[in-house]
Amino acid sequence: MENELRPVVDTLPGLVWTALPDGNVDFVNRYWCEYTGLGVDEAYGPEWQAAIHPEDLPGLLGHWRSILASGEPGRMEARLRRFDGEYRWFVFLTRPLVGASGQIVKWCGINTDIEDHRRSEEARRAREQHYRSIADSIPALIALMTPAGEVESVNRHVLEYFGATLEELKGWAAGHAVHPDDLPAVITAWKRAVDTGEPFEIEQRLRRADGIYRWFDVRGLPLRDAQDRVARWYVLETDIDDRKRAEAMLTGEKRLLDMVAGGRSMSEILEAICRLVESTASGCYCSVVLVDPNGTRLEHGAAPSLPASFINSIIGRAVSLDTGPCAMAAYLNEQVIAADLASEMRWAAHAWCPMAMAHGLQACWSTPISTTAGKILGAFAIYYDQPRTPTPQQQVLIEQFKHVASIAIERARSDTALKRSEARKAAILDSALDCIVTIDHEGYVTEFNPAAERTFGYHRDDVLGRQLADVIIPPSLREKHRRGLTSYLATHEARMIGRRVEMTAVRSDGTEFPCELAISRIPLDGPPSFTGYLRDITERKQSEEQLRRSGAYLAEAQKLSMTGSFGWNVSADEHFWSDETFRIFEYDVSTKITMQLILDRVHPQDVPLVRRVIALAADGQDIDYECRLLMPSGSVKYLRIVAHGIRDQADRLEYIGAVQDITKRRLSEEALGEVRSELTHVARVASLGALTASIAHEVNQPLSGIITNASTCLRMLAADPPNVDGARETARRTIRDGNRASDVITRLRALFSKKDPTNDPVDLNEATHEVVVLLRSELERSRLILCVELDDEIPPVTGDRVQLQQVILNLILNASDAMSSVEDRPRHLVVRTERDENDLVRLSVQDTGVGFKPQDEVRLFDAFYTAKNGGMGIGLSVSRSIIESHHGRLWAALNDGPGATFSFSIPRRSENPKYAGNRATVWTPGATDTRHIMRNS
């Protein structure tokens, strides 16, 4: 029967084999032999193991033994050597064959090539990691969801924004982080998208990990399968909070200015300002108090959300230092911040803080409202029910609100004065900050205020009675202006009345400039007349241009690193920083940045490096370097700075760059250290095979003594009469030899154990002696003449004893291997310790072997480079890593005669333990030093 099945088995496309119940192979098919290039006799028993990759064999055998013990079918993977020497991955499937008695009579197995499958899986995982890296680098929240709307995966920005893990996000209910006001619309949009399978887009507010809501533009795109069914949803959430705030602020400001231009009452305008503040800076209460005409007491302006009892307690207070924050701000004409009223000691004389806290207020920021000339108009206050300090962004908003409030108050008071008395008209016009020009129904100028005189360069008397179009309108627009006025008079269509528009005006010298215009009709009987309020917005336009350039800088920096960005005008030493760059350097955004301020933050040890980079930048070279910052708190940050130089239209050198905080990368380097530790352990284990004979000799000697002494002891005790004293002495020698064997095993376990590196005092002579004793028999068998020259005066070093012994072991074994083929001269091996310069301790291993080629010197310490047959190429690479981790150096040099010398030097132990190990963290190892040529002993 077996002979009949053999041809069938030989034709199977897999590698088929069988084994006895004890696991020994007793049959392989023809394809197995053809693939491995081994004969049938070479496959039986344990001989088949020669075809297994050495790295996979221990695991395979262990798994095979567990399968034999369990008696159950099993699956294993390992690399199998093909007849041409190439290793390929195979899956080993085995199943027991049970006889009639229920006992396993044979094991049957088949090996299937899975090399291509593994490679495709690795390629797939690499592509997935690549796509994840791309998703993590996109400055937006990206989520992958099931067709039903359940979270599958998200990018890094989602986890950071919500401060949650992926598993936590999966457990959140629908709309968990959506603002309650936005939730109904979000649910409706999402349900419609799920039902129809169509893309959706919606704006919503999402709660950040710190509880703050920010606006996002959310877009959902369906991914369809071959049957056109939605397989997944890609959701892109882009932060538009800053844009929404800017839009709301711009809209609110325009509405307020329209109210001013439309002649609305001051109380309405101030109340609108307060409501705009409260809607823009959520969670606050806003009020505006005015200073009376005498400048001595506070008057009510607006406070739509504060209790009347609180407002009434403020109105009428004297403008002074001790009556409250608003009065103090108006008195000093400077901002007054009371971040925590509970701990505030000012204004105690009038018990202002207890009164405010009784109304539930805990913080107050008061900002004076004044004219450009410095005249105090009132105070603008923001209150919170929790202690709080204004952020730089809030300070910017406060300045904008204060500016609008000052315009509103000024305009309102001016309008009121104008309505009360025509006699005060000139004074109002004179005090106006903007240009005010009035015209009659035919377009002739009837008033031209001083601001208009300064702006347009005309004297008032020179323009009165002239057509407005001929005075301030550019020639190309004059006919359009005349047609517009004629059309309004005919139809009363107020397309421009009460609106703020931007236009181009012309000065008396013919130069054109941008201005903002608001036109209102003067409510008087008779033919209509109009007042135009014009503001030169040249500076604002320049600011907008600067903002556009800053946006370009930011966009370029985002392409580089997605972190803080900056722009640098080299010749003018002008710096343009993003908010993130200010945060990294821990400077306030209002700080004017100079190169000296940057150097003040740089770690003192890295200042020379940064100065060299600055010098290179002057030549227009691109910048890419790393340095450290020493912060005021004492903490250290690691930065990577990348920048690209460009020339502007004036051929001035500018840099656009990015600053990346790479402090967290140090955590990754620790993980890399663990991997290196694994490689170090592999190298130690690899050395174990080379010491097998020596270890056996070291252990065999005391074991032989134990056997001999035990036999002698038995004979002495069996004598008549027993020789008790002799037996006792023999037992002592037995104990002595047992301890010798135990010491050998203890040293081996210490050398080849796997444990975390330590940083302890190490006697290098003692550590060297232990390695030499362990290798003694191996060296004697290799016919080496060993000379050990240990300097008794060398100081101890600090490091990991086992790692240093591994380096010594590797160097001695390498020296032994280098002399294994030497027959024409003595095989001298010298192990020497001595003091080295710069307070270092050196150990050298000198041999008279074959040496190495000078051109191979730079490659000796590269990973996986070896000049030995069968070598792994990791011994010297691991040794160099160990020595460098001890802040030392490992090098090789050819002798004057035959052979080579391998040496390492490491720092001696610090005398002051407090500063032990306190070494520079920015350090670049130098090239292998070939100047130290060891003398030939």
PDB file of C-alpha atoms in Angstrom, residues 76-174:
ATOM      1  CA  MET A  76       4.131  26.652  12.089  1.00  0.00           C
ATOM      2  CA  GLU A  77       5.985  29.151   9.915  1.00  0.00           C
ATOM      3  CA  ALA A  78       9.705  29.208   9.138  1.00  0.00           C
ATOM      4  CA  ARG A  79      12.144  29.939   6.342  1.00  0.00           C
ATOM      5  CA  LEU A  80      13.232  26.897   4.306  1.00  0.00           C
ATOM      6  CA  ARG A  81      16.467  26.872   2.304  1.00  0.00           C
ATOM      7  CA  ARG A  82      16.096  26.121  -1.365  1.00  0.00           C
ATOM      8  CA  PHE A  83      18.675  24.031  -3.254  1.00  0.00           C
ATOM      9  CA  ASP A  84      20.298  27.288  -4.532  1.00  0.00           C
ATOM     10  CA  GLY A  85      20.763  28.642  -0.997  1.00  0.00           C
ATOM     11  CA  GLU A  86      17.839  31.102  -1.012  1.00  0.00           C
ATOM     12  CA  TYR A  87      15.529  31.019   1.994  1.00  0.00           C
ATOM     13  CA  ARG A  88      11.776  31.322   1.491  1.00  0.00           C
ATOM     14  CA  TRP A  89       8.951  31.384   4.017  1.00  0.00           C
ATOM     15  CA  PHE A  90       6.824  28.230   4.336  1.00  0.00           C
ATOM     16  CA  VAL A  91       3.850  27.275   6.438  1.00  0.00           C
ATOM     17  CA  PHE A  92       4.190  23.817   8.085  1.00  0.00           C
ATOM     18  CA  LEU A  93       0.838  22.078   8.517  1.00  0.00           C
ATOM     19  CA  THR A  94       0.899  18.821  10.488  1.00  0.00           C
ATOM     20  CA  ARG A  95      -1.768  16.393  11.616  1.00  0.00           C
ATOM     21  CA  PRO A  96      -1.498  13.166  13.657  1.00  0.00           C
ATOM     22  CA  LEU A  97      -2.443   9.776  12.205  1.00  0.00           C
ATOM     23  CA  VAL A  98      -4.233   7.761  14.910  1.00  0.00           C
ATOM     24  CA  GLY A  99      -4.251   3.952  14.834  1.00  0.00           C
ATOM     25  CA  ALA A 100      -7.006   1.565  15.762  1.00  0.00           C
ATOM     26  CA  SER A 101      -5.820   1.613  19.373  1.00  0.00           C
ATOM     27  CA  GLY A 102      -6.341   5.357  19.547  1.00  0.00           C
ATOM     28  CA  GLN A 103      -2.594   6.018  19.741  1.00  0.00           C
ATOM     29  CA  ILE A 104      -0.710   8.241  17.345  1.00  0.00           C
ATOM     30  CA  VAL A 105       1.190   6.053  14.932  1.00  0.00           C
ATOM     31  CA  LYS A 106       2.553   8.738  12.658  1.00  0.00           C
ATOM     32  CA  TRP A 107       2.565  12.475  11.974  1.00  0.00           C
ATOM     33  CA  CYS A 108       1.831  13.757   8.480  1.00  0.00           C
ATOM     34  CA  GLY A 109       2.890  17.183   7.309  1.00  0.00           C
ATOM     35  CA  ILE A 110       2.964  19.419   4.274  1.00  0.00           C
ATOM     36  CA  ASN A 111       4.981  22.608   3.724  1.00  0.00           C
ATOM     37  CA  THR A 112       3.508  25.336   1.517  1.00  0.00           C
ATOM     38  CA  ASP A 113       5.461  28.323   0.123  1.00  0.00           C
ATOM     39  CA  ILE A 114       4.011  31.590   1.538  1.00  0.00           C
ATOM     40  CA  GLU A 115       6.902  33.897   0.637  1.00  0.00           C
ATOM     41  CA  ASP A 116       4.928  35.895  -1.928  1.00  0.00           C
ATOM     42  CA  HIS A 117       1.944  36.150   0.429  1.00  0.00           C
ATOM     43  CA  ARG A 118       4.118  37.479   3.260  1.00  0.00           C
ATOM     44  CA  ARG A 119       5.728  40.025   0.981  1.00  0.00           C
ATOM     45  CA  SER A 120       2.360  41.245  -0.239  1.00  0.00           C
ATOM     46  CA  GLU A 121       1.144  41.510   3.369  1.00  0.00           C
ATOM     47  CA  GLU A 122       4.241  43.517   4.333  1.00  0.00           C
ATOM     48  CA  ALA A 123       3.720  45.767   1.321  1.00  0.00           C
ATOM     49  CA  ARG A 124       0.070  46.234   2.296  1.00  0.00           C
ATOM     50  CA  ARG A 125       1.011  47.152   5.870  1.00  0.00           C
ATOM     51  CA  ALA A 126       3.631  49.572   4.558  1.00  0.00           C
ATOM     52  CA  ARG A 127       1.018  51.228   2.311  1.00  0.00           C
ATOM     53  CA  GLU A 128      -1.404  51.478   5.230  1.00  0.00           C
ATOM     54  CA  GLN A 129       1.271  53.092   7.380  1.00  0.00           C
ATOM     55  CA  HIS A 130       2.123  55.477   4.532  1.00  0.00           C
ATOM     56  CA  TYR A 131      -1.502  56.527   4.125  1.00  0.00           C
ATOM     57  CA  ARG A 132      -1.856  56.937   7.906  1.00  0.00           C
ATOM     58  CA  SER A 133       1.221  59.171   7.954  1.00  0.00           C
ATOM     59  CA  ILE A 134      -0.316  61.303   5.212  1.00  0.00           C
ATOM     60  CA  ALA A 135      -3.607  61.522   7.110  1.00  0.00           C
ATOM     61  CA  ASP A 136      -1.785  62.501  10.311  1.00  0.00           C
ATOM     62  CA  SER A 137       0.100  65.266   8.501  1.00  0.00           C
ATOM     63  CA  ILE A 138      -3.061  66.892   7.105  1.00  0.00           C
ATOM     64  CA  PRO A 139      -4.049  69.874   9.301  1.00  0.00           C
ATOM     65  CA  ALA A 140      -7.611  68.712   9.796  1.00  0.00           C
ATOM     66  CA  LEU A 141      -9.670  66.107  11.654  1.00  0.00           C
ATOM     67  CA  ILE A 142     -10.151  63.018   9.486  1.00  0.00           C
ATOM     68  CA  ALA A 143     -12.382  60.069  10.373  1.00  0.00           C
ATOM     69  CA  LEU A 144     -13.290  56.846   8.609  1.00  0.00           C
ATOM     70  CA  MET A 145     -16.823  55.671   9.442  1.00  0.00           C
ATOM     71  CA  THR A 146     -19.025  52.711   8.647  1.00  0.00           C
ATOM     72  CA  PRO A 147     -22.101  53.103   6.402  1.00  0.00           C
ATOM     73  CA  ALA A 148     -24.177  53.375   9.590  1.00  0.00           C
ATOM     74  CA  GLY A 149     -22.037  56.196  10.979  1.00  0.00           C
ATOM     75  CA  GLU A 150     -19.907  54.282  13.480  1.00  0.00           C
ATOM     76  CA  VAL A 151     -16.281  55.327  13.905  1.00  0.00           C
ATOM     77  CA  GLU A 152     -13.713  52.958  12.399  1.00  0.00           C
ATOM     78  CA  SER A 153     -10.492  54.964  12.530  1.00  0.00           C
ATOM     79  CA  VAL A 154      -9.326  58.546  12.906  1.00  0.00           C
ATOM     80  CA  ASN A 155      -6.114  60.476  12.370  1.00  0.00           C
ATOM     81  CA  ARG A 156      -3.869  61.781  15.124  1.00  0.00           C
ATOM     82  CA  HIS A 157      -5.423  65.276  15.137  1.00  0.00           C
ATOM     83  CA  VAL A 158      -8.833  63.815  16.116  1.00  0.00           C
ATOM     84  CA  LEU A 159      -7.374  62.033  19.150  1.00  0.00           C
ATOM     85  CA  GLU A 160      -5.462  65.147  20.206  1.00  0.00           C
ATOM     86  CA  TYR A 161      -8.439  67.484  19.727  1.00  0.00           C
ATOM     87  CA  PHE A 162     -10.921  65.381  21.715  1.00  0.00           C
ATOM     88  CA  GLY A 163      -8.317  64.082  24.176  1.00  0.00           C
ATOM     89  CA  ALA A 164      -9.639  60.542  23.821  1.00  0.00           C
ATOM     90  CA  THR A 165      -8.476  57.166  22.547  1.00  0.00           C
ATOM     91  CA  LEU A 166      -9.969  55.506  19.485  1.00  0.00           C
ATOM     92  CA  GLU A 167     -11.804  53.011  21.683  1.00  0.00           C
ATOM     93  CA  GLU A 168     -13.289  55.851  23.740  1.00  0.00           C
ATOM     94  CA  LEU A 169     -14.430  57.619  20.579  1.00  0.00           C
ATOM     95  CA  LYS A 170     -16.114  54.436  19.383  1.00  0.00           C
ATOM     96  CA  GLY A 171     -18.036  54.309  22.654  1.00  0.00           C
ATOM     97  CA  TRP A 172     -19.353  57.871  22.385  1.00  0.00           C
ATOM     98  CA  ALA A 173     -22.979  58.406  21.547  1.00  0.00           C
ATOM     99  CA  ALA A 174     -23.869  60.147  18.288  1.00  0.00           C
TER     100      ALA A 174
END
